mmCIF file of C-alpha atoms and ligand atoms in Angstrom:
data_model
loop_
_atom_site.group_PDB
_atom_site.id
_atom_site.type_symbol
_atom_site.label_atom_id
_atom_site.label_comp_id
_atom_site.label_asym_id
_atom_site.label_seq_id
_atom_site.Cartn_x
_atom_site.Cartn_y
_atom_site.Cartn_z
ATOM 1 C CA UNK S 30 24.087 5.414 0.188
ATOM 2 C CA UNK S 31 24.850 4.802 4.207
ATOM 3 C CA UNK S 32 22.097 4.921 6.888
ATOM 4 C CA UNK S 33 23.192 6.788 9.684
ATOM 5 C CA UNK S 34 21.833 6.371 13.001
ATOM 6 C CA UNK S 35 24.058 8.398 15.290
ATOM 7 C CA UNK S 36 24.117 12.071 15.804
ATOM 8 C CA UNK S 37 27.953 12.545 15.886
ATOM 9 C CA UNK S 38 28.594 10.779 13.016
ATOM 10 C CA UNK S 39 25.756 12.216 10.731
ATOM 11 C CA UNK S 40 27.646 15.638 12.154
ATOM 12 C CA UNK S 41 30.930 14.597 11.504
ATOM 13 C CA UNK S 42 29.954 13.254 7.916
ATOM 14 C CA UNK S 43 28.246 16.469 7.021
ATOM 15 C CA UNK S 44 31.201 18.651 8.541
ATOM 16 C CA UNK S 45 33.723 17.220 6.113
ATOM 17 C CA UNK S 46 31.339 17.147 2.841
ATOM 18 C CA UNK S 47 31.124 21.074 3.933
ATOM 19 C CA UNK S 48 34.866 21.643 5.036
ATOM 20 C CA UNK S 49 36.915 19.392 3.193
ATOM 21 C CA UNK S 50 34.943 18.905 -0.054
ATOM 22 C CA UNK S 51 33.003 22.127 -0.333
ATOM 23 C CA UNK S 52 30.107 20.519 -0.798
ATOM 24 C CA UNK S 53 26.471 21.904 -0.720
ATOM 25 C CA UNK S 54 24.244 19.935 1.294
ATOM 26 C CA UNK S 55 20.586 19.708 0.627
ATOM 27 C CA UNK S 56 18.020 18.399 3.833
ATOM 28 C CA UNK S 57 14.698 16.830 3.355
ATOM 29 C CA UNK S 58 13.306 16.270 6.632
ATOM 30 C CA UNK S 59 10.631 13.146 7.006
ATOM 31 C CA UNK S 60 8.921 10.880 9.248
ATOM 32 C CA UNK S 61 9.276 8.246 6.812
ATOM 33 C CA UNK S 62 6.866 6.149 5.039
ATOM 34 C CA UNK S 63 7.686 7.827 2.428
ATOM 35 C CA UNK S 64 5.371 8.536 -0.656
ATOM 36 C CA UNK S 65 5.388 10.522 -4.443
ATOM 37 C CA UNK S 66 5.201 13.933 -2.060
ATOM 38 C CA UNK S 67 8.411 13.084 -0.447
ATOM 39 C CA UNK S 68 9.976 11.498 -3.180
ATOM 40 C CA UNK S 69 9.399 14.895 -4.935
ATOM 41 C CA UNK S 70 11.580 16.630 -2.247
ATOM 42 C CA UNK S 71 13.825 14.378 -3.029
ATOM 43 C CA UNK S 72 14.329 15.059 -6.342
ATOM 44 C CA UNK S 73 14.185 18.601 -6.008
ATOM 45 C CA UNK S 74 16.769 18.098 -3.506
ATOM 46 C CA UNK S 75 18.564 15.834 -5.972
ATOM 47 C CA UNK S 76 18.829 18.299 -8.549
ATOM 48 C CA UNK S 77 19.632 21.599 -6.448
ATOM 49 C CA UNK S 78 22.377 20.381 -4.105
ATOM 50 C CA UNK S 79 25.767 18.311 -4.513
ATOM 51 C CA UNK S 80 24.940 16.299 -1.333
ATOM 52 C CA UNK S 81 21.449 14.997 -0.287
ATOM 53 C CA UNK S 82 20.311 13.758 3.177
ATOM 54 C CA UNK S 83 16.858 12.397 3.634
ATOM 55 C CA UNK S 84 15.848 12.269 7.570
ATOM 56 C CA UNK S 85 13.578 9.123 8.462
ATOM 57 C CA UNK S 86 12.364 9.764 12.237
ATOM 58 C CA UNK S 87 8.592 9.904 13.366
ATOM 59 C CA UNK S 88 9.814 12.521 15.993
ATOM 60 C CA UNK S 89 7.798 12.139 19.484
ATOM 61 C CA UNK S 90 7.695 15.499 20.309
ATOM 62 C CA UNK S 91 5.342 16.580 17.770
ATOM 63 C CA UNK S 92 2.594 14.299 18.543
ATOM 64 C CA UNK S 93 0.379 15.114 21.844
ATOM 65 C CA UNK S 94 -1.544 12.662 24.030
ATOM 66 C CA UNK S 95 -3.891 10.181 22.694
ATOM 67 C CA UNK S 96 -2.259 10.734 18.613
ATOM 68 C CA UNK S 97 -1.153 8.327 16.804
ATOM 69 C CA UNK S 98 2.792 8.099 17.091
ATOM 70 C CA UNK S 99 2.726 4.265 18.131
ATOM 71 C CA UNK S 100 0.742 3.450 15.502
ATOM 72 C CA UNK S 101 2.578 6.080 12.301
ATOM 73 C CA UNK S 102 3.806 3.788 9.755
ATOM 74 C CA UNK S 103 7.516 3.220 10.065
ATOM 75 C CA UNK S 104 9.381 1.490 7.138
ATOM 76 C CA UNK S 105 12.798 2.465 6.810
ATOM 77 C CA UNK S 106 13.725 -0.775 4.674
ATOM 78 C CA UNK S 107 11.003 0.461 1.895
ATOM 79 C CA UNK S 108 12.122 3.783 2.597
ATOM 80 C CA UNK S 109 15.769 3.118 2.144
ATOM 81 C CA UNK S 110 14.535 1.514 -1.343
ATOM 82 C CA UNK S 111 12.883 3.758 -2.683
ATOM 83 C CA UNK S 112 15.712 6.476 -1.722
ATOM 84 C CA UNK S 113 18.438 4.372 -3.297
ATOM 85 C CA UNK S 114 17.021 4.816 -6.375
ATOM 86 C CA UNK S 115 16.824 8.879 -6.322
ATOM 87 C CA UNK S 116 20.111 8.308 -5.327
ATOM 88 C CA UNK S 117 20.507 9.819 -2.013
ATOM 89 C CA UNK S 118 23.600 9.947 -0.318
ATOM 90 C CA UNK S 119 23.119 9.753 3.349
ATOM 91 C CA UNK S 120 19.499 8.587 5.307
ATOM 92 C CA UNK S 121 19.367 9.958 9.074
ATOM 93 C CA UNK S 122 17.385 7.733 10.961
ATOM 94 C CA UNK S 123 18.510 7.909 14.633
ATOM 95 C CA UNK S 124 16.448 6.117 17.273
ATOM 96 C CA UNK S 125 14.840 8.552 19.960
ATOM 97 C CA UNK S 126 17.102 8.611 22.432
ATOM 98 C CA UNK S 127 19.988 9.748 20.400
ATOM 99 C CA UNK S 128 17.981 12.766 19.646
ATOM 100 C CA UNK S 129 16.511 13.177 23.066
ATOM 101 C CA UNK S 130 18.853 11.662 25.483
ATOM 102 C CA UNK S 131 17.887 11.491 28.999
ATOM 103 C CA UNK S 132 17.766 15.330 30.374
ATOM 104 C CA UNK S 133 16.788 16.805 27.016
ATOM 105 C CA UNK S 134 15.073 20.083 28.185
ATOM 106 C CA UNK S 135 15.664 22.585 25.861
ATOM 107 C CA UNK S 136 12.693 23.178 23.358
ATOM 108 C CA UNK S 137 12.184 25.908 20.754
ATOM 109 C CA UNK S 138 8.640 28.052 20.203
ATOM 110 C CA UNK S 139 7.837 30.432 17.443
ATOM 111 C CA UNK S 140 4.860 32.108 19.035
ATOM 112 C CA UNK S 141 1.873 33.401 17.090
ATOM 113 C CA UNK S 142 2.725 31.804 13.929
ATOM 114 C CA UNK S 143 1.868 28.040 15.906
ATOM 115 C CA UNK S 144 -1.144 29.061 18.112
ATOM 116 C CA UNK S 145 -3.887 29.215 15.277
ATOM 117 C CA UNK S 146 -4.910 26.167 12.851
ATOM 118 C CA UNK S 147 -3.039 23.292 13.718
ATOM 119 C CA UNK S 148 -1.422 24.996 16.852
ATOM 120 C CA UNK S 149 -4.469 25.259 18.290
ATOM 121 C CA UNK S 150 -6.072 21.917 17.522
ATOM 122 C CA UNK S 151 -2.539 20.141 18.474
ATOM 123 C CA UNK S 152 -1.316 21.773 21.146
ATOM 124 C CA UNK S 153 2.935 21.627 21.596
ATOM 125 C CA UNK S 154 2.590 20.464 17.804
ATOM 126 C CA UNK S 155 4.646 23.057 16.374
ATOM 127 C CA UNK S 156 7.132 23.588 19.752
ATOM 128 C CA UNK S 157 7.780 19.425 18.788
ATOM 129 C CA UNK S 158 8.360 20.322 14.792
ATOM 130 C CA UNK S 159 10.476 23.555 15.428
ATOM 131 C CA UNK S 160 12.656 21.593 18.305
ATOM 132 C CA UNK S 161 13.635 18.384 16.174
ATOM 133 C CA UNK S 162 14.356 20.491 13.048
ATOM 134 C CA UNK S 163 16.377 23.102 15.741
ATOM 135 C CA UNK S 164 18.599 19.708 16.623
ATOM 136 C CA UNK S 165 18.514 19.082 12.821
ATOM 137 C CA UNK S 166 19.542 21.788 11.714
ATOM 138 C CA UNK S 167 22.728 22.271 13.701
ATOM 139 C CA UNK S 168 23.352 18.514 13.110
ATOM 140 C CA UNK S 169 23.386 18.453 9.388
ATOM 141 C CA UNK S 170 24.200 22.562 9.027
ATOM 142 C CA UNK S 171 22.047 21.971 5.477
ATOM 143 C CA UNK S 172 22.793 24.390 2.613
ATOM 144 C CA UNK S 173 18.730 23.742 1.719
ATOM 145 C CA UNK S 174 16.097 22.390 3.304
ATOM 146 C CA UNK S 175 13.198 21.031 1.421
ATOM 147 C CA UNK S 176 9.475 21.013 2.589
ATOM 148 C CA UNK S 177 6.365 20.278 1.057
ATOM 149 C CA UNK S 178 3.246 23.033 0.821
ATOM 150 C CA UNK S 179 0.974 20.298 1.951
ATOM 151 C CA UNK S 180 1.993 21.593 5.525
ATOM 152 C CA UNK S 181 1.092 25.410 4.605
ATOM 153 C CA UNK S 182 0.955 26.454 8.413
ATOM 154 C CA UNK S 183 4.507 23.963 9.023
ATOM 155 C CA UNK S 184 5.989 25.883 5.903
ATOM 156 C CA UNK S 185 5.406 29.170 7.547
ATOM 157 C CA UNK S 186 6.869 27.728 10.925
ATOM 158 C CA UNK S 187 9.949 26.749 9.607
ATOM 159 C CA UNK S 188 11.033 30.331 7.450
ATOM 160 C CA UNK S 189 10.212 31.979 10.700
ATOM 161 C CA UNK S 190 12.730 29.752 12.813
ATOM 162 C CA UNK S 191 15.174 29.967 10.631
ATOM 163 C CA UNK S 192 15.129 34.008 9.964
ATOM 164 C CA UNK S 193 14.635 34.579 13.680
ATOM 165 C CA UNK S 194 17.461 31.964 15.115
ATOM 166 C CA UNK S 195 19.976 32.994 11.718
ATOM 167 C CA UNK S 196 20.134 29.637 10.587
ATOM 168 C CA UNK S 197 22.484 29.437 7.519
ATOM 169 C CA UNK S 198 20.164 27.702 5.114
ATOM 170 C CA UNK S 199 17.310 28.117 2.343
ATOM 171 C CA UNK S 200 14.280 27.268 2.862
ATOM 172 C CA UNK S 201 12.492 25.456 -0.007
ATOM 173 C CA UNK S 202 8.914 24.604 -0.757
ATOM 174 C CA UNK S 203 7.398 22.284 -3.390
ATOM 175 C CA UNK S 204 4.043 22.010 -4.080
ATOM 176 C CA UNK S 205 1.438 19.292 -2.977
ATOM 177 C CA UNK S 206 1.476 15.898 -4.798
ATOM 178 C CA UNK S 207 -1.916 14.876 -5.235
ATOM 179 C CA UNK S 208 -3.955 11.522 -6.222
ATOM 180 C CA UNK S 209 -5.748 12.015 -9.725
ATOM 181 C CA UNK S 210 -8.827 12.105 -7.226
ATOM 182 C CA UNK S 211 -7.258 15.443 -5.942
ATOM 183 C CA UNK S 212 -6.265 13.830 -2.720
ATOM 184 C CA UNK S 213 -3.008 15.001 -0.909
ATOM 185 C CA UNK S 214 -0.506 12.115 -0.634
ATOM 186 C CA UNK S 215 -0.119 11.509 3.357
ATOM 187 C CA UNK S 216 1.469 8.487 4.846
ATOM 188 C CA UNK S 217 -1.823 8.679 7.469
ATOM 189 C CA UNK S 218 -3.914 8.058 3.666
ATOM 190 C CA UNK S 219 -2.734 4.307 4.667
ATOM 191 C CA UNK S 220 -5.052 4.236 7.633
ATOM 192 C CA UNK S 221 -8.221 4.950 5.030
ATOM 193 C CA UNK S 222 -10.291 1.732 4.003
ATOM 194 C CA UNK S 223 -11.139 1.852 0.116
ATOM 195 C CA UNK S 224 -14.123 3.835 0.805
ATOM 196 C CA UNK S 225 -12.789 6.377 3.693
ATOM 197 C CA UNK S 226 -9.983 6.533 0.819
ATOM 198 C CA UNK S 227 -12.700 7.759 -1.816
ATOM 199 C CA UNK S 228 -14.314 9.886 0.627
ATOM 200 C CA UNK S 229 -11.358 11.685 1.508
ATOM 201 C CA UNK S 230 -11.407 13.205 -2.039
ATOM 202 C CA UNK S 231 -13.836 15.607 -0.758
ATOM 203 C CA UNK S 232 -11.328 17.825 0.878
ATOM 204 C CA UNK S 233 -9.900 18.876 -2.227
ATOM 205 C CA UNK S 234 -12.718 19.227 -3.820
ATOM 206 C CA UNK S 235 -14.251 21.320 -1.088
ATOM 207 C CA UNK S 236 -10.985 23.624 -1.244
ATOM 208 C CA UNK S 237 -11.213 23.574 -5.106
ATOM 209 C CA UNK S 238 -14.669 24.654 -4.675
ATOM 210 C CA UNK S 239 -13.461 27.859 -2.657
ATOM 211 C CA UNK S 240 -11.059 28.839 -5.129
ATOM 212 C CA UNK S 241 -14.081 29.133 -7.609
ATOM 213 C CA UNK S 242 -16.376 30.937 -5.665
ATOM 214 C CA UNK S 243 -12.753 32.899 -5.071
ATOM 215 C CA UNK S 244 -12.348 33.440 -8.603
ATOM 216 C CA UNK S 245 -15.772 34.886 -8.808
ATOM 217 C CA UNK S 246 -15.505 37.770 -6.910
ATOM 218 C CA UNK S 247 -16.175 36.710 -3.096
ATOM 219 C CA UNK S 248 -13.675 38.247 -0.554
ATOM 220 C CA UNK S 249 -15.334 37.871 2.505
ATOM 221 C CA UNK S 250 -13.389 35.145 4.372
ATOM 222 C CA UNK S 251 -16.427 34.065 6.594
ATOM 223 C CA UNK S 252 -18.278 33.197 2.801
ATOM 224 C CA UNK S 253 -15.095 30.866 1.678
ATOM 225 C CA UNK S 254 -15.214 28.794 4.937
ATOM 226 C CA UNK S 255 -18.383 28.049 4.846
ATOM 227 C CA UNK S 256 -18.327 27.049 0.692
ATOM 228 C CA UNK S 257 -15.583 24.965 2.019
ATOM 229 C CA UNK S 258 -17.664 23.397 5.274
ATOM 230 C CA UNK S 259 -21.028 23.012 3.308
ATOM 231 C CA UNK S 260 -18.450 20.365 0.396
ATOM 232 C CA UNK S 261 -17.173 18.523 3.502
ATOM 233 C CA UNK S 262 -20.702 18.501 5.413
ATOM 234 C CA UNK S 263 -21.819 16.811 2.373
ATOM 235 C CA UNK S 264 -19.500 13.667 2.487
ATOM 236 C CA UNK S 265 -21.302 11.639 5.462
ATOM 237 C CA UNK S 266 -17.432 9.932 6.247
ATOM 238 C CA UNK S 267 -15.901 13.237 6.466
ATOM 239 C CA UNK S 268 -16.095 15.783 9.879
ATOM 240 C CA UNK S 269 -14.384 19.244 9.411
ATOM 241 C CA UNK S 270 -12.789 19.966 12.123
ATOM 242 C CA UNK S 271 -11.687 23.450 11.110
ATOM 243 C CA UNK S 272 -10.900 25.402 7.933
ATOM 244 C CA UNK S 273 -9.016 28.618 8.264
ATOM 245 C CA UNK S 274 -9.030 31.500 5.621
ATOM 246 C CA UNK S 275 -5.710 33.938 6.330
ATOM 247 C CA UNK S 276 -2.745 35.327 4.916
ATOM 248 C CA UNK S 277 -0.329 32.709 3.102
ATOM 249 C CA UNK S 278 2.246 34.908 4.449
ATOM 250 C CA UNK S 279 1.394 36.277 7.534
ATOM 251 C CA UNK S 280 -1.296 34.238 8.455
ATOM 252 C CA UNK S 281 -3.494 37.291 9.222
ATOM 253 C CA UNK S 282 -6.597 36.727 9.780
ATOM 254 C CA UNK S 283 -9.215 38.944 7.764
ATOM 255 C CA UNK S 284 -12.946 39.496 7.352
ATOM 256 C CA UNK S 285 -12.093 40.622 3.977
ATOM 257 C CA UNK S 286 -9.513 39.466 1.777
ATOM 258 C CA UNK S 287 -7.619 42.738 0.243
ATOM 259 C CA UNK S 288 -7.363 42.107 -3.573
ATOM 260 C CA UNK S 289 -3.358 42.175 -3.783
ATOM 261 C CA UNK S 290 -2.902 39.525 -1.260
ATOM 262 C CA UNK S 291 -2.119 35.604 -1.631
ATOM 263 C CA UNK S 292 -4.579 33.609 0.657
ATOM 264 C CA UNK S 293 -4.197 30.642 2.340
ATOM 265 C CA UNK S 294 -7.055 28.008 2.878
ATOM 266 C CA UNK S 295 -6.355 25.040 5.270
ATOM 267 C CA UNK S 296 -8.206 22.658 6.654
ATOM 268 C CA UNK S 297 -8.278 19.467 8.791
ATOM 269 C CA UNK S 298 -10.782 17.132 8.996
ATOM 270 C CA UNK S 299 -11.486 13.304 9.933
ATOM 271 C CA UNK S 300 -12.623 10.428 7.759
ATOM 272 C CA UNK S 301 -12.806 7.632 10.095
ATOM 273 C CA UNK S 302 -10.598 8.299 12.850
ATOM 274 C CA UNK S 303 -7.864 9.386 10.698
ATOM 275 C CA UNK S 304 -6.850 12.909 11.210
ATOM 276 C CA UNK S 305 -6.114 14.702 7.481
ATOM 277 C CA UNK S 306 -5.281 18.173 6.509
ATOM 278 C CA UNK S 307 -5.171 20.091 3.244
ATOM 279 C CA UNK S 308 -4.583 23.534 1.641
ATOM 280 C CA UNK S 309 -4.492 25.880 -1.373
ATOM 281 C CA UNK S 310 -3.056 29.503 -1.849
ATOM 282 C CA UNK S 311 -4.920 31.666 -3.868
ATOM 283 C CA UNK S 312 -2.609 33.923 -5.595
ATOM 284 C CA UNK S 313 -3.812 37.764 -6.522
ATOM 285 C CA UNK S 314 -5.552 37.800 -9.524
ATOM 286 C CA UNK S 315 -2.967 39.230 -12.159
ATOM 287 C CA UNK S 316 -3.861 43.044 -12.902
ATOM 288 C CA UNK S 317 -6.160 42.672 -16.065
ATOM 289 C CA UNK S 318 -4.082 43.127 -19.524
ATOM 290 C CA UNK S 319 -4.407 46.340 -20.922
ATOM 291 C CA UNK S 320 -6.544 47.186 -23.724
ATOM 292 C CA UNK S 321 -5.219 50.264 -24.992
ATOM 293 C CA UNK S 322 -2.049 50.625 -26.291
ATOM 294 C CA UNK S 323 0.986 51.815 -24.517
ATOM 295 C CA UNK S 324 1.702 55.335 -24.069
HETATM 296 P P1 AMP U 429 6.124 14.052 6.918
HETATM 297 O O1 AMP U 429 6.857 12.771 6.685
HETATM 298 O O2 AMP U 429 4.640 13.938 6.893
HETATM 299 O O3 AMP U 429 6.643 14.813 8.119
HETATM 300 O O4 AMP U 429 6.466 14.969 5.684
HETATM 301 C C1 AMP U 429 7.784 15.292 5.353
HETATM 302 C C2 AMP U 429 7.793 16.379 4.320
HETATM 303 O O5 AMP U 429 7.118 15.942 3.154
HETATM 304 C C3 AMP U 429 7.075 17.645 4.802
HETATM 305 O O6 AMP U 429 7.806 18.783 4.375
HETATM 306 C C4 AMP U 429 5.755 17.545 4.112
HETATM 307 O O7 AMP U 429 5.154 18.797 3.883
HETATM 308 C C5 AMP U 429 6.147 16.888 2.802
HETATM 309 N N1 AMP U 429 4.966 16.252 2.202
HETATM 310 C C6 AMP U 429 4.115 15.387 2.785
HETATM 311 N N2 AMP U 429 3.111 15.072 1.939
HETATM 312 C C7 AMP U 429 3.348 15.764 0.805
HETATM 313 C C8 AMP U 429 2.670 15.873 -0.453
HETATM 314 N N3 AMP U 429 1.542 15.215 -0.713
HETATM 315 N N4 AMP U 429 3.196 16.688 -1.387
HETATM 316 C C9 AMP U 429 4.339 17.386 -1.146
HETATM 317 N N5 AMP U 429 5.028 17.314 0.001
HETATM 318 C C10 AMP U 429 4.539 16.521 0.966
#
């Protein structure tokens, strides 16, 4: 495994695995501190693709004024551990400058899809996630990239840059790892004292509570949010800051979910002063077996 810190060479390396070796090249795209939910990419990753490069850069761009991008956890020499022994090939961890030398001015938006949800409560959020993936992207020139589900709205983000700007690559998404408590692994779950961390169990729980009222026959989106707000409300450590019922796809907003669609509930909320979001997709309930016997 070599760390790479430079763009050129993490080019130039990935050029010749492509050119000279005809090797396929699979992405996974972090900000480090890596946990299980990464480490799943990885594997994924691992097992899809001949080559696999794991990025390690808490990218600036995506965090606005006043979040926490001094204080993200960085660790690449636990990081570079732990990715030794899912035996990666390459880690990309470039200091900022290399990736935003002085005059950088070029940034990418994919409109609509990042003004709602986490657009809107992190404003130049997704125009900071869409850029550094952009100048990953054409860097690495991945055969796959790998993301997890835990970022439904990022998820969404992504497929749309790469259909719109032809990017040559697949995009893949895992599913969220979760504590046994139902929590969503997040490097920010390392900012949580021991009872903020058993608090934050309630967002789960509140989305888990959704899908049930779901399952029994409520489709009016308004209803699910506020199943989902009444859980969190409950939890004094816990603030909702929104929840969002829409298309998984689209993300459509609706009054009233139509039956043969797959629904998307996110949320973000604070326990403490840490900022954490969750999801679930509701898939369409499966047409009802028949009875009768076939014609
Ligand atoms: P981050 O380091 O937070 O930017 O995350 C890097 C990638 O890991 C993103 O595609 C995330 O969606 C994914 N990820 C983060 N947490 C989880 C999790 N609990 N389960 C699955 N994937 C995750």
């Amino acid at each position: 495994m070599e760390i790479i810190n430079r763009r050129q060479r993490m080019a130039s390396v990935a050029r010749k695995l492509r050119r000279e070796e005809d090797k396929t090249i699979g992405l996974v795209p972090t900000m480090g501190a890596l946990h299980d939910g990464h480490l799943s990419l990885v594997r994924e990753a691992r097992r899809m693709c001949d080559v696999v490069i794991v990025s390690v850069f808490v990218n600036p761009t995506q965090f606005g004024a006043g979040e926490d991008f001094e204080r993200y956890p960085r660790d690449l020499t636990g990081d570079t551990t732990k990715l030794a022994d899912y035996n990666v090939d390459y880690i990309f961890a470039p200091p900022v400058e290399e990736v935003y030398p002085k005059g950088f001015a070029t940034y990418i938006t994919v409109e609509g899809l990042s003004e709602t949800m986490e657009g809107a409560a992190r404003p130049g959020h997704f125009r900071g996630v869409a850029t550094i993936l952009t100048v990953l992207f054409n860097t690495v020139r991945p055969d796959f990239a790998f993301f997890g589900q835990k970022d439904a709205q990022q998820t969404l983000v992504v497929k749309r840059l790469v259909r719109d700007l032809a990017f040559d690559l697949e995009v893949v998404v895992l599913p969220t790892v979760r504590e046994q408590s139902g929590l969503a692994l997040s490097s920010r779950n390392a900012y949580l004292t021991d009872e903020q961390h058993r608090a934050a169990a309630v967002l789960y729980r509140a989305l888990a509570q959704a899908r049930e009222v779901y399952m029994e026959g409520e489709r009016n989106a308004r209803r699910l949010a506020e199943a989902v707000r009444a859980q969190v409300d409950a939890e004094p450590l816990a603030r909702l800051e929104y929840v969002g019922v829409v298309d998984a796809e689209s993300m459509e907003k609706y009054d009233r979910i139509p039956e043969e669609r797959p629904v998307l509930i996110a949320l973000a909320a604070q326990v403490g002063r840490t900022r954490l979001i969750d999801n679930i997709i509701i898939q369409p309930a499966r047409q009802k077996a028949r009875t009768t016997s076939e014609p």
